[in-house]
Coordinates of C-alpha atoms in Angstrom, one line a residue:
X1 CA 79.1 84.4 63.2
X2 CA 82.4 83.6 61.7
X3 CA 82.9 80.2 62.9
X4 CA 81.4 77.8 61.2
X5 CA 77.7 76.7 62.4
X6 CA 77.7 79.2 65.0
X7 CA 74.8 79.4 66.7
X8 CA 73.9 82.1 69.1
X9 CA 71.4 81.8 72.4
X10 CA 69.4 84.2 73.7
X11 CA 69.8 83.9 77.2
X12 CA 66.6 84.9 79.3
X13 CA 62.9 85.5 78.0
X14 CA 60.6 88.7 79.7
X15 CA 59.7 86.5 83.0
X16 CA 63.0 85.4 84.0
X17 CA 62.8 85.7 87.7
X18 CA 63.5 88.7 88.9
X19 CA 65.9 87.3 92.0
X20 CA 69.2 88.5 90.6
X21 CA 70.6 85.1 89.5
X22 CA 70.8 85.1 85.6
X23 CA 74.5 85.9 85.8
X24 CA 75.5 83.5 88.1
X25 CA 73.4 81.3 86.2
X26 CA 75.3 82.0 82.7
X27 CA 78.5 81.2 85.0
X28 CA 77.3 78.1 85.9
X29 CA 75.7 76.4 82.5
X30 CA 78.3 78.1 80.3
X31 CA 80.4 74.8 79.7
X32 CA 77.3 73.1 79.2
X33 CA 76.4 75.0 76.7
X34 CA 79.3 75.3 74.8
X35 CA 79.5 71.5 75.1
X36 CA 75.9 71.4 73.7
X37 CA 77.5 73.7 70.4
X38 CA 76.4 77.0 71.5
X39 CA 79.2 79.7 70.2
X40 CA 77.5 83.1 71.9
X41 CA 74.8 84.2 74.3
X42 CA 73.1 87.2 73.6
X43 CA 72.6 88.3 77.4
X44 CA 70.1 90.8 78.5
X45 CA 70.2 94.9 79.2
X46 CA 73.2 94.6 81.6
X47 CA 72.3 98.7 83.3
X48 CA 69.8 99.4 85.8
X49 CA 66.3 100.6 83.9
X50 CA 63.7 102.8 85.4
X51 CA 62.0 99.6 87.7
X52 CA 65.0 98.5 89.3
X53 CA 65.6 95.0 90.6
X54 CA 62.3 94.2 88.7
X55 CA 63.2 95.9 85.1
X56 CA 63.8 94.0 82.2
X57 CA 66.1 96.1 81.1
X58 CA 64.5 98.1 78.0
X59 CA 63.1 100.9 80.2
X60 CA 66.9 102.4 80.6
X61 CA 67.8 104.9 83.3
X62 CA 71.3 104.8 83.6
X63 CA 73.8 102.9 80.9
X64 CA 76.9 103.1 83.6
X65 CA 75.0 101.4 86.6
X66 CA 75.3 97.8 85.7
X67 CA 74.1 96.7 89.1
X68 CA 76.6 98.8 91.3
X69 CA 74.7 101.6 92.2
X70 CA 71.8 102.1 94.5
X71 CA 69.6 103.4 92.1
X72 CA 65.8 103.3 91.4
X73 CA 65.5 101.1 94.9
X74 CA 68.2 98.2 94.4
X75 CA 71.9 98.0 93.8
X76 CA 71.5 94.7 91.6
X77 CA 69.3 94.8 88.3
X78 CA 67.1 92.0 87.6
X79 CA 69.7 90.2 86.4
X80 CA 72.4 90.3 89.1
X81 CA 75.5 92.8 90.4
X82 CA 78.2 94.4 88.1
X83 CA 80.5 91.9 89.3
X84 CA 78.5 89.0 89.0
X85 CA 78.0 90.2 85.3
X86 CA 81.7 90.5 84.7
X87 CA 82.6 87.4 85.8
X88 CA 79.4 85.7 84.0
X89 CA 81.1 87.1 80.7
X90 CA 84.6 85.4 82.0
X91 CA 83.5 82.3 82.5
X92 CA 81.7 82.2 79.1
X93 CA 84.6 83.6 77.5
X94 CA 87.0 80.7 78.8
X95 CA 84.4 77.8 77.9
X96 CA 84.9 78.9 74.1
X97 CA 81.4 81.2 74.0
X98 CA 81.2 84.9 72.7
X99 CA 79.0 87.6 74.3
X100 CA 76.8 89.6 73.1
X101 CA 75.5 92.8 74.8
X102 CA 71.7 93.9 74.4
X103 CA 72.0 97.6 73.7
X104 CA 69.0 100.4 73.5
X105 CA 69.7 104.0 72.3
X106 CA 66.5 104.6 71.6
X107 CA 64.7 106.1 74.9
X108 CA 65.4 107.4 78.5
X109 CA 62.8 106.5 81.7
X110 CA 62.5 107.3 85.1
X111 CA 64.0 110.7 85.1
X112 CA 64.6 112.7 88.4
X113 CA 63.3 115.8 87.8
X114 CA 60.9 117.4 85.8
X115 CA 61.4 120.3 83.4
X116 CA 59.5 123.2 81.7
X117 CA 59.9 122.9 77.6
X118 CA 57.8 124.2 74.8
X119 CA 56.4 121.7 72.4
X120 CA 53.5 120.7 70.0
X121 CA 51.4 117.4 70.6
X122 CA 51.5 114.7 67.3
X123 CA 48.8 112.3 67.1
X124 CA 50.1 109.1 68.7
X125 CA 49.2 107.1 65.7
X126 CA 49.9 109.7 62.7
X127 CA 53.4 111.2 63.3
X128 CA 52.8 113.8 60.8
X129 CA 49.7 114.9 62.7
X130 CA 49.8 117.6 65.1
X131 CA 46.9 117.8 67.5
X132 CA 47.1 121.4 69.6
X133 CA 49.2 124.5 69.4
X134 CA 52.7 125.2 70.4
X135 CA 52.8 124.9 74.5
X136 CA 54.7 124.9 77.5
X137 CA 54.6 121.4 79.1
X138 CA 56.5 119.6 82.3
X139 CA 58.6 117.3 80.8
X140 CA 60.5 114.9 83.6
X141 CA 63.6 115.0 80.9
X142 CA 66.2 115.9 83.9
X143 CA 68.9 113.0 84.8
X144 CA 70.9 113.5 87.4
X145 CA 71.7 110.1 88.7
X146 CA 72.2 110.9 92.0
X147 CA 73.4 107.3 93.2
X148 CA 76.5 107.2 90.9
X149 CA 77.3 110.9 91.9
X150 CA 79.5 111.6 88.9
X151 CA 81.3 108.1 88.4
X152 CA 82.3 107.1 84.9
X153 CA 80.5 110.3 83.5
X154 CA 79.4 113.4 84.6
X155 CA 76.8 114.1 81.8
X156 CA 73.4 115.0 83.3
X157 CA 70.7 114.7 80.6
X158 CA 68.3 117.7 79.9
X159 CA 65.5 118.2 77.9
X160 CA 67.4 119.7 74.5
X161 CA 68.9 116.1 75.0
X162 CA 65.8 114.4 73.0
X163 CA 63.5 115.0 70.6
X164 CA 60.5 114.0 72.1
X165 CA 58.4 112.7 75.1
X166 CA 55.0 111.0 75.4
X167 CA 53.9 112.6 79.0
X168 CA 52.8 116.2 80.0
X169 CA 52.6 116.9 84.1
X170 CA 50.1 120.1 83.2
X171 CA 48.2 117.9 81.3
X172 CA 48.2 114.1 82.1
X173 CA 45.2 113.0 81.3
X174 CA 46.6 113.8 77.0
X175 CA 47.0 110.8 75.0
X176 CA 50.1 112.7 72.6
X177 CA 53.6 112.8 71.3
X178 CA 55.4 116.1 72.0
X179 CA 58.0 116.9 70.0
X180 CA 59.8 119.6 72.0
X181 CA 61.3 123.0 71.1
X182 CA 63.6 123.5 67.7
X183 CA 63.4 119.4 67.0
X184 CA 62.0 117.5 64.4
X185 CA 61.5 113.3 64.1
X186 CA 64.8 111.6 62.7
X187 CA 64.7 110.6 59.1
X188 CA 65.5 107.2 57.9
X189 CA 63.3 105.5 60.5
X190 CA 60.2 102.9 60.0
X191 CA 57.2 104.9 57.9
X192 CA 54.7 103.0 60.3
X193 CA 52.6 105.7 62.2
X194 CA 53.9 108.4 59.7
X195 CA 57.4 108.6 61.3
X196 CA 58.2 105.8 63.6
X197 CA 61.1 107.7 65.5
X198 CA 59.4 108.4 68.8
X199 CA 58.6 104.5 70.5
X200 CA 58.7 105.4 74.1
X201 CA 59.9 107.4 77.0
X202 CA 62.3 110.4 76.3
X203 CA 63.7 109.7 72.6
X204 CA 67.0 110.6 72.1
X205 CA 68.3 113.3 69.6
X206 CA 70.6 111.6 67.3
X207 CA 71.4 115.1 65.9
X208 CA 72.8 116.2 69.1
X209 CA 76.2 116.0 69.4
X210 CA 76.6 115.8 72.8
X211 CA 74.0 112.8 73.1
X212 CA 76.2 111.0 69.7
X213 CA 79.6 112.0 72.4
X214 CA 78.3 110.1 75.4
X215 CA 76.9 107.4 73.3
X216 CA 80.1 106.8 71.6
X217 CA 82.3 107.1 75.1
X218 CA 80.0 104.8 77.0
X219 CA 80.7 102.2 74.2
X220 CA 84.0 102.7 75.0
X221 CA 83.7 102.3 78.6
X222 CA 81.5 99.2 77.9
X223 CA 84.1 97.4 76.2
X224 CA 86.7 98.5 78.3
X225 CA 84.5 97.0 81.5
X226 CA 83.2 94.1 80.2
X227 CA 85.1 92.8 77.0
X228 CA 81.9 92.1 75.0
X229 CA 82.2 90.5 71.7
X230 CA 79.4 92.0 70.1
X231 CA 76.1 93.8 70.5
X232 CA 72.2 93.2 69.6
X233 CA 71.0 97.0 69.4
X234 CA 67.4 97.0 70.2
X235 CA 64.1 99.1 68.1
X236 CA 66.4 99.9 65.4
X237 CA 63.6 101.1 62.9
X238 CA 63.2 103.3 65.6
X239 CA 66.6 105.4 65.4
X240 CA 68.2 107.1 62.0
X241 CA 69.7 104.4 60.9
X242 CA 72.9 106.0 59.6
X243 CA 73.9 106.2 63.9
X244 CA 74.6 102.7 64.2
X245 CA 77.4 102.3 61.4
X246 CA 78.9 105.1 62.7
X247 CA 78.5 104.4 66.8
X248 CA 79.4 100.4 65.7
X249 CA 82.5 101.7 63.4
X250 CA 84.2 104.2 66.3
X251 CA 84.0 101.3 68.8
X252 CA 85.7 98.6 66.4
X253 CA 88.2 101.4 66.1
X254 CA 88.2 101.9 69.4
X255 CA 89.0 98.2 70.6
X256 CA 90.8 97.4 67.2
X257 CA 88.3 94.6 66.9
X258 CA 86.1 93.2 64.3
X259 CA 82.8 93.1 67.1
X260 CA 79.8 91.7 65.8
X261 CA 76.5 93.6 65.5
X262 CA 72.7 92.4 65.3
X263 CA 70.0 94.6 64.9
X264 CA 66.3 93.9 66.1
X265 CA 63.9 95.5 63.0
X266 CA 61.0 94.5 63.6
X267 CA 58.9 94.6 60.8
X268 CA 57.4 91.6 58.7
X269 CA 58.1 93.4 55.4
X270 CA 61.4 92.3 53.9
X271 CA 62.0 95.3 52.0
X272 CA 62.2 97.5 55.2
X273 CA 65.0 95.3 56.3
X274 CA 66.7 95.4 53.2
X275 CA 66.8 99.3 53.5
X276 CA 68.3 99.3 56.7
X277 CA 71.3 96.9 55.4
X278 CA 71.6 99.5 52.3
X279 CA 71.7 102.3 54.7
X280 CA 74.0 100.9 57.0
X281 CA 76.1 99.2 54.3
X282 CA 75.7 95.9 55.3
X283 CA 77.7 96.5 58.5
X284 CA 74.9 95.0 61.2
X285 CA 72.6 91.5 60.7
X286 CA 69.3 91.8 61.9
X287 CA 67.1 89.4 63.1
X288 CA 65.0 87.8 60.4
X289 CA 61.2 88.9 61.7
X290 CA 59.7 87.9 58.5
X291 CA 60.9 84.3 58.7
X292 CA 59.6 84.0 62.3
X293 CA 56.1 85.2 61.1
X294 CA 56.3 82.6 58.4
X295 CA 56.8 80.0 61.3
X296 CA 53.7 81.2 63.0
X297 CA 51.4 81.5 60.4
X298 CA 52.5 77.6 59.2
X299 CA 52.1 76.2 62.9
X300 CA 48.7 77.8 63.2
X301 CA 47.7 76.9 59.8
X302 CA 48.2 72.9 60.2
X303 CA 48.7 70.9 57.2
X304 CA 47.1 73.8 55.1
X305 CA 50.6 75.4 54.9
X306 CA 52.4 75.1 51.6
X307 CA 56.0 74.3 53.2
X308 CA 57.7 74.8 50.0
X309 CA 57.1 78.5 50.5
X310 CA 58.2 78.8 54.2
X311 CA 61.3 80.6 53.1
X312 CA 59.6 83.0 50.6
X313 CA 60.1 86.8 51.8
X314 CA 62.3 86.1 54.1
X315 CA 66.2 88.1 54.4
X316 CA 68.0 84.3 54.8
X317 CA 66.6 83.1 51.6
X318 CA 67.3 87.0 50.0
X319 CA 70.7 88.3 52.2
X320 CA 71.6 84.7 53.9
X321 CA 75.2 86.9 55.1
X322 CA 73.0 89.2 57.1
X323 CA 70.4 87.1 58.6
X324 CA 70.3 86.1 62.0
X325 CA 67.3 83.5 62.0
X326 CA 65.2 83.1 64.9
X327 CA 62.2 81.1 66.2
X328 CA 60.8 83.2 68.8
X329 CA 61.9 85.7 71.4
X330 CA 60.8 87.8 74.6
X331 CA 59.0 90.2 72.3
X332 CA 57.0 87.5 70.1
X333 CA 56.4 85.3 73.1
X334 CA 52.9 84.7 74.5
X335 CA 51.3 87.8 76.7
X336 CA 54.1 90.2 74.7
X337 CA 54.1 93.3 73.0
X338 CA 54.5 91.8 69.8
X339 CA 52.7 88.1 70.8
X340 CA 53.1 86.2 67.5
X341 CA 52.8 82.4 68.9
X342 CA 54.8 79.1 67.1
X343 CA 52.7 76.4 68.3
X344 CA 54.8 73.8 70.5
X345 CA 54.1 71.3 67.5
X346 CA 55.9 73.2 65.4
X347 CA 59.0 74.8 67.0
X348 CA 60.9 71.4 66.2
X349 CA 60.4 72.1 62.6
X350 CA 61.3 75.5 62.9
X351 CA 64.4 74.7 64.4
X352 CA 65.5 71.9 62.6
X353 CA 64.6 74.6 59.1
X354 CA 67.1 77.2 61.1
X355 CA 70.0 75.1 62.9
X356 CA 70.4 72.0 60.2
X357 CA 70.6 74.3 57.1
X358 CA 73.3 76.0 55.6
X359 CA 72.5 79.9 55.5
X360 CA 72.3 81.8 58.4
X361 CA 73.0 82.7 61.7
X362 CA 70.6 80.7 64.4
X363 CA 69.6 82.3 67.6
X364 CA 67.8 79.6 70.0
X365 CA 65.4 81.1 72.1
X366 CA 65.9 80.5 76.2
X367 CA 62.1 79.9 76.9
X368 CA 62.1 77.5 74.0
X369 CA 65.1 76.0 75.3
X370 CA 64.5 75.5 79.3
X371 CA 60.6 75.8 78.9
X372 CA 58.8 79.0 81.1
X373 CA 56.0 79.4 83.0
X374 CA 54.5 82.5 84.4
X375 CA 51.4 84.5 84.8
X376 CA 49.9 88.1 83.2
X377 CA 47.7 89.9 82.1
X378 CA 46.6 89.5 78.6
X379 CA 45.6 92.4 76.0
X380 CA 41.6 91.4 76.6
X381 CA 42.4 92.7 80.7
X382 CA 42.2 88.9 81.8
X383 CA 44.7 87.0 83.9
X384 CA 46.5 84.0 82.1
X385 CA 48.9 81.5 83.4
X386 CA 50.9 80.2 80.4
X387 CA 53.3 77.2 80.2
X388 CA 55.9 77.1 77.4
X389 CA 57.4 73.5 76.3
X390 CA 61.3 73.0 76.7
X391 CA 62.6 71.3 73.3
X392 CA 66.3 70.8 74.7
X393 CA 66.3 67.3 73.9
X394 CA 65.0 67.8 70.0
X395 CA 67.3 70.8 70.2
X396 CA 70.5 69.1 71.3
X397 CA 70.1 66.8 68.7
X398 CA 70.1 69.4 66.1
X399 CA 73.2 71.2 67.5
X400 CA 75.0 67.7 67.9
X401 CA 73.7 67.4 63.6
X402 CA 74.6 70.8 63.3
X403 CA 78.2 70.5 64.8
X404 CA 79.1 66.9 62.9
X405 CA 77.0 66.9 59.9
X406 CA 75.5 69.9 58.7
X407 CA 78.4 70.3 56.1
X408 CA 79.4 70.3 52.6
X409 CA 76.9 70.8 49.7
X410 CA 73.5 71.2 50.5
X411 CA 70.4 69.5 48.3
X412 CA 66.9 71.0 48.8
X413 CA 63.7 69.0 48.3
X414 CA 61.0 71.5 48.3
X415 CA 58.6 70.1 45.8
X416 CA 55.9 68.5 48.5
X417 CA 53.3 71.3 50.3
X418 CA 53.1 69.3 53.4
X419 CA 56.7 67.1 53.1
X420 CA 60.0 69.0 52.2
X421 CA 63.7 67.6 53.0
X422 CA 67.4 68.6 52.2
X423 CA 70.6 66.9 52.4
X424 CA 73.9 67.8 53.2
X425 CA 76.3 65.5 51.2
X426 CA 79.4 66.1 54.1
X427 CA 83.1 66.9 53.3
X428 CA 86.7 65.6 53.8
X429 CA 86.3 66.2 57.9
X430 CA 82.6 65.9 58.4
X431 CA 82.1 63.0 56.2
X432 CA 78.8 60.6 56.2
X433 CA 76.2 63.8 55.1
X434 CA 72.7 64.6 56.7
X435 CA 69.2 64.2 55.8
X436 CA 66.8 65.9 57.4
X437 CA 62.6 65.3 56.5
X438 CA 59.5 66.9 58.0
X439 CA 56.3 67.1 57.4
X440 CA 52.5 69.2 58.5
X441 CA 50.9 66.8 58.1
X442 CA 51.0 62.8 57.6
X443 CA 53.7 60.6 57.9
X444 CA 56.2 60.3 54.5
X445 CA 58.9 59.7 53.2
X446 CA 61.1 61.6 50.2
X447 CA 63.3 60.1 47.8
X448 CA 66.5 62.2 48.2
X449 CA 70.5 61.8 47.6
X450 CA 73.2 61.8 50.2
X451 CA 75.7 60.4 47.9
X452 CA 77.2 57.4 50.0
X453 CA 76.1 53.9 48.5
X454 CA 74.8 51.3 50.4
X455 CA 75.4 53.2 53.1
X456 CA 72.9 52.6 56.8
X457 CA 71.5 55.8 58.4
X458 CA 69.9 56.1 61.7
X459 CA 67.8 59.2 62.8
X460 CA 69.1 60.5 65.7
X461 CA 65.7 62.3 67.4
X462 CA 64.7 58.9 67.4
X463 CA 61.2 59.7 65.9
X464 CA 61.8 56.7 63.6
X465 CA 63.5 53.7 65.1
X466 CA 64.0 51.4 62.1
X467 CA 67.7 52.1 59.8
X468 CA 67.5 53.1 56.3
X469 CA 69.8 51.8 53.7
X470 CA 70.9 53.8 50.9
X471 CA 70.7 51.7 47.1
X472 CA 73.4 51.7 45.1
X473 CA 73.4 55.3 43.7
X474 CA 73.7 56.9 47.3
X475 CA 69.8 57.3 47.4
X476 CA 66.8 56.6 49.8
X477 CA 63.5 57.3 51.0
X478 CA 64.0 58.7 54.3
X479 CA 61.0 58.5 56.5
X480 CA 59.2 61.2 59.0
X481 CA 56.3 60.8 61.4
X482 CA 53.0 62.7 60.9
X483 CA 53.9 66.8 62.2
X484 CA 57.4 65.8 62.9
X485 CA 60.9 65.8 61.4
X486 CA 63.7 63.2 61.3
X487 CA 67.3 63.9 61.4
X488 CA 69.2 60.9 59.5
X489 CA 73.1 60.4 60.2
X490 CA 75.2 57.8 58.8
X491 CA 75.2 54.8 61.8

């Protein structure tokens, strides 16, 4: 995020294949991407998760297997061996691009043998609820991660490890959360569902001191493997936020580095983020959820969006330092837990709005990127096969704009509901400026300034093929097709 117009990429979407060959893949497209102006990858769970070769990598089972083990019926995970990950991150690292590690401290799966605990069921919806006394339950809380046989650590996890599970052996037919013996739900956590501490799986206890010393010595041993740049921590509403300042402090002390740190809130209410920035004292971005939902609501809405208000509510246009601006991701895309669809018309909007301005920190979306297609089940039961668009041309354009133009004082336009524009006036090394124009609904033009006289620009997605000249004030109408946008560079 330091450099300036980074732009980050997450690299892979829920269905990337599950044939091992996302790190080889990063190997072999990182020059390409760095050539295109990408400055980081944010790269999937790296450690083998509960379903093996097939696991996305949020259903965790073992941090220190990161595809070297045989362990829950492969060696590789999803996404490739321990070596090919290493080297994935070498070869990124030498074509100029930073990596970011997915990290998730929020929940255990796939366990290897069960245990007997007391607890109390919760309501699964109200937290605060208990629904049945005090019992005795078989909790499958016991990790004993027989493949790696005591390599790296020899911590075996237990039950008194977490705070609470969501399955009962005596008793599976229960729909509960049981919080287990002498815990209680961490504080400073999303208020959704009364207490939103417990997501899934065995949830870690944040207040035990032996789970906050493995945590904090498996960062370590992370950076000391890998040499990450940075992390994305996943479901941090989930976790007390005071953890991650203090896990994300001891590992910069730790490799005497200032390693970057985004954090995945999501929740569209832009006060709940800003809490979790006070909390943590401003020392991890998140992900700005809030502006993504604006992007869905306007590309299902049409022309009947008011586009001067697609930044209201949103943490860029409040805490543009901490933002780290998104279109869409594996989560929000379609057949997902948190489905929340751009329309293909839109996403070139949405990405011009989030590479080709000046606050912020972009994330490009792989499945936006490449295009996807796959199959699944949808929330109705039924079977769907869905196809998502690649944008990489429109998209390259914007990174080329964003790495030669996008610099220098910035004009906004917002005073049209269906035609908004801004222009960057350039500086001493990045001279010429940028003027960028969309539009829900018809084709327009806005009078803006770009401050070079008599000047010819030329818009480089090639929506518009005829040149506009500037008048003698460094002024012009400068022209968009109907649900389109138009990037304008000096010719």
């Amino acid at each position: 995020m330091s450099e300036p117009n980074g732009v980050m990429m997450q690299y892979f979407h829920w269905y990337s294949p599950d044939d091992g060959s996302l790190w080889q893949q990063v190997a072999d497209k990182a020059a390409e991407l760095a050539a295109a102006g990408i400055t980081s990858l944010w790269l999937p769970p790296a450690y083998k998760g509960t379903g093996g070769g097939m696991d996305v990598g949020y259903g965790v089972y073992d941090m220190f297997d990161l595809g070297e083990f045989d362990q829950k019926g492969s060696v590789r995970t999803k996404y490739g061996t321990k070596a090919e990950y290493i080297n994935a991150i070498k070869v990124a690292k030498a074509a100029g691009i930073r990596i970011y590690a997915d990290v998730v401290f929020n929940h255990r799966l796939g366990a290897d043998e069960a245990e007997d605990v007391e607890a109390t069921p919760f309501n699964m919806d109200d937290r605060n609820a208990p629904i049945g006394e005090y019992q005795t339950i078989k909790a499958w809380t016991h990790f004993t991660f027989p493949g790696r046989a005591g390599k790296y650590s020899t911590m075996e996890w237990h039950w008194w490890h977490f705070d609470a599970i969501d399955y009962n052996a005596y008793n599976e037919g229960e729909s509960a959360v049981y919080l287990l013996k002498g815990k209680s739900f961490d504080h400073n956590v999303d208020q959704e569902k009364g207490n939103f501490d417990y997501l899934m799986g065995c949830d870690l206890d944040m207040e035990n001191p032996e789970v906050v010393g493995e945590l904090k010595y498996w960062g370590e041993w992370c950076y000391d493997t890998t040499d990450i740049d940075g992390f994305r921590f996943d479901a941090v509403k989930h976790v007390s936020a005071e953890f991650f300042q203090q896990w994300l402090e001891h590992v910069r002390q730790y490799a005497q580095r200032d390693l970057f740190a985004v954090g995945e809130y999501w929740s569209y209410e832009v006060d709940a983020l800003h809490h979790f920035i006070e909390t943590t004292n401003g020392t991890v971005n998140l992900f700005d959820a809030p502006l993504h939902y604006n992007f869905h609501v306007a590309s299902q809405a049409g022309e009947n969006y008011d586009l001067t208000k697609i930044f209201d509510n949103t943490l860029v246009q409040q805490q543009p330092l901490l933002a780290v601006t998104l279109v869409e991701n594996h989560d929000s895309q379609p057949l997902q837990s948190l489905e929340s669809i751009v329309e293909p018309w839109f996403k070139p909007l949405a990405y011009a709005l989030i590479l080709l301005r000046e606050a912020g920190y972009p994330c490009i979306f792989y499945g936006d990127y490449y295009g996807a297609h796959y199959q699944d089940t949808g929330k109705d039961g039924n079977e769907y096969e869905i196809w998502m668009d690649a944008h990489q041309f429109l998209i390259d354009k914007f990174l080329h704009a964003r790495q030669n133009y996008a610099y220098g004082e910035q004009r906004d336009y917002f005073d049209h509901p269906s035609t908004i524009g801004w222009t960057r006036l350039g500086d001493a090394e990045h001279p010429g400026g940028m003027a960028v124009v969309l539009t829900n609904g018809e084709g327009g033009g806005k009078w803006m300034e770009i401050g070079h006289p008599n000047a010819t620009y030329i818009d480089i997605t090639e929506h518009v093929k005829e040149p506009i000249v500037t008048n003698d004030e460094g002024s012009a109408e400068f022209r968009c097709n109907g649900g389109s946008v138009s990037v304008w560079v000096k010719q």
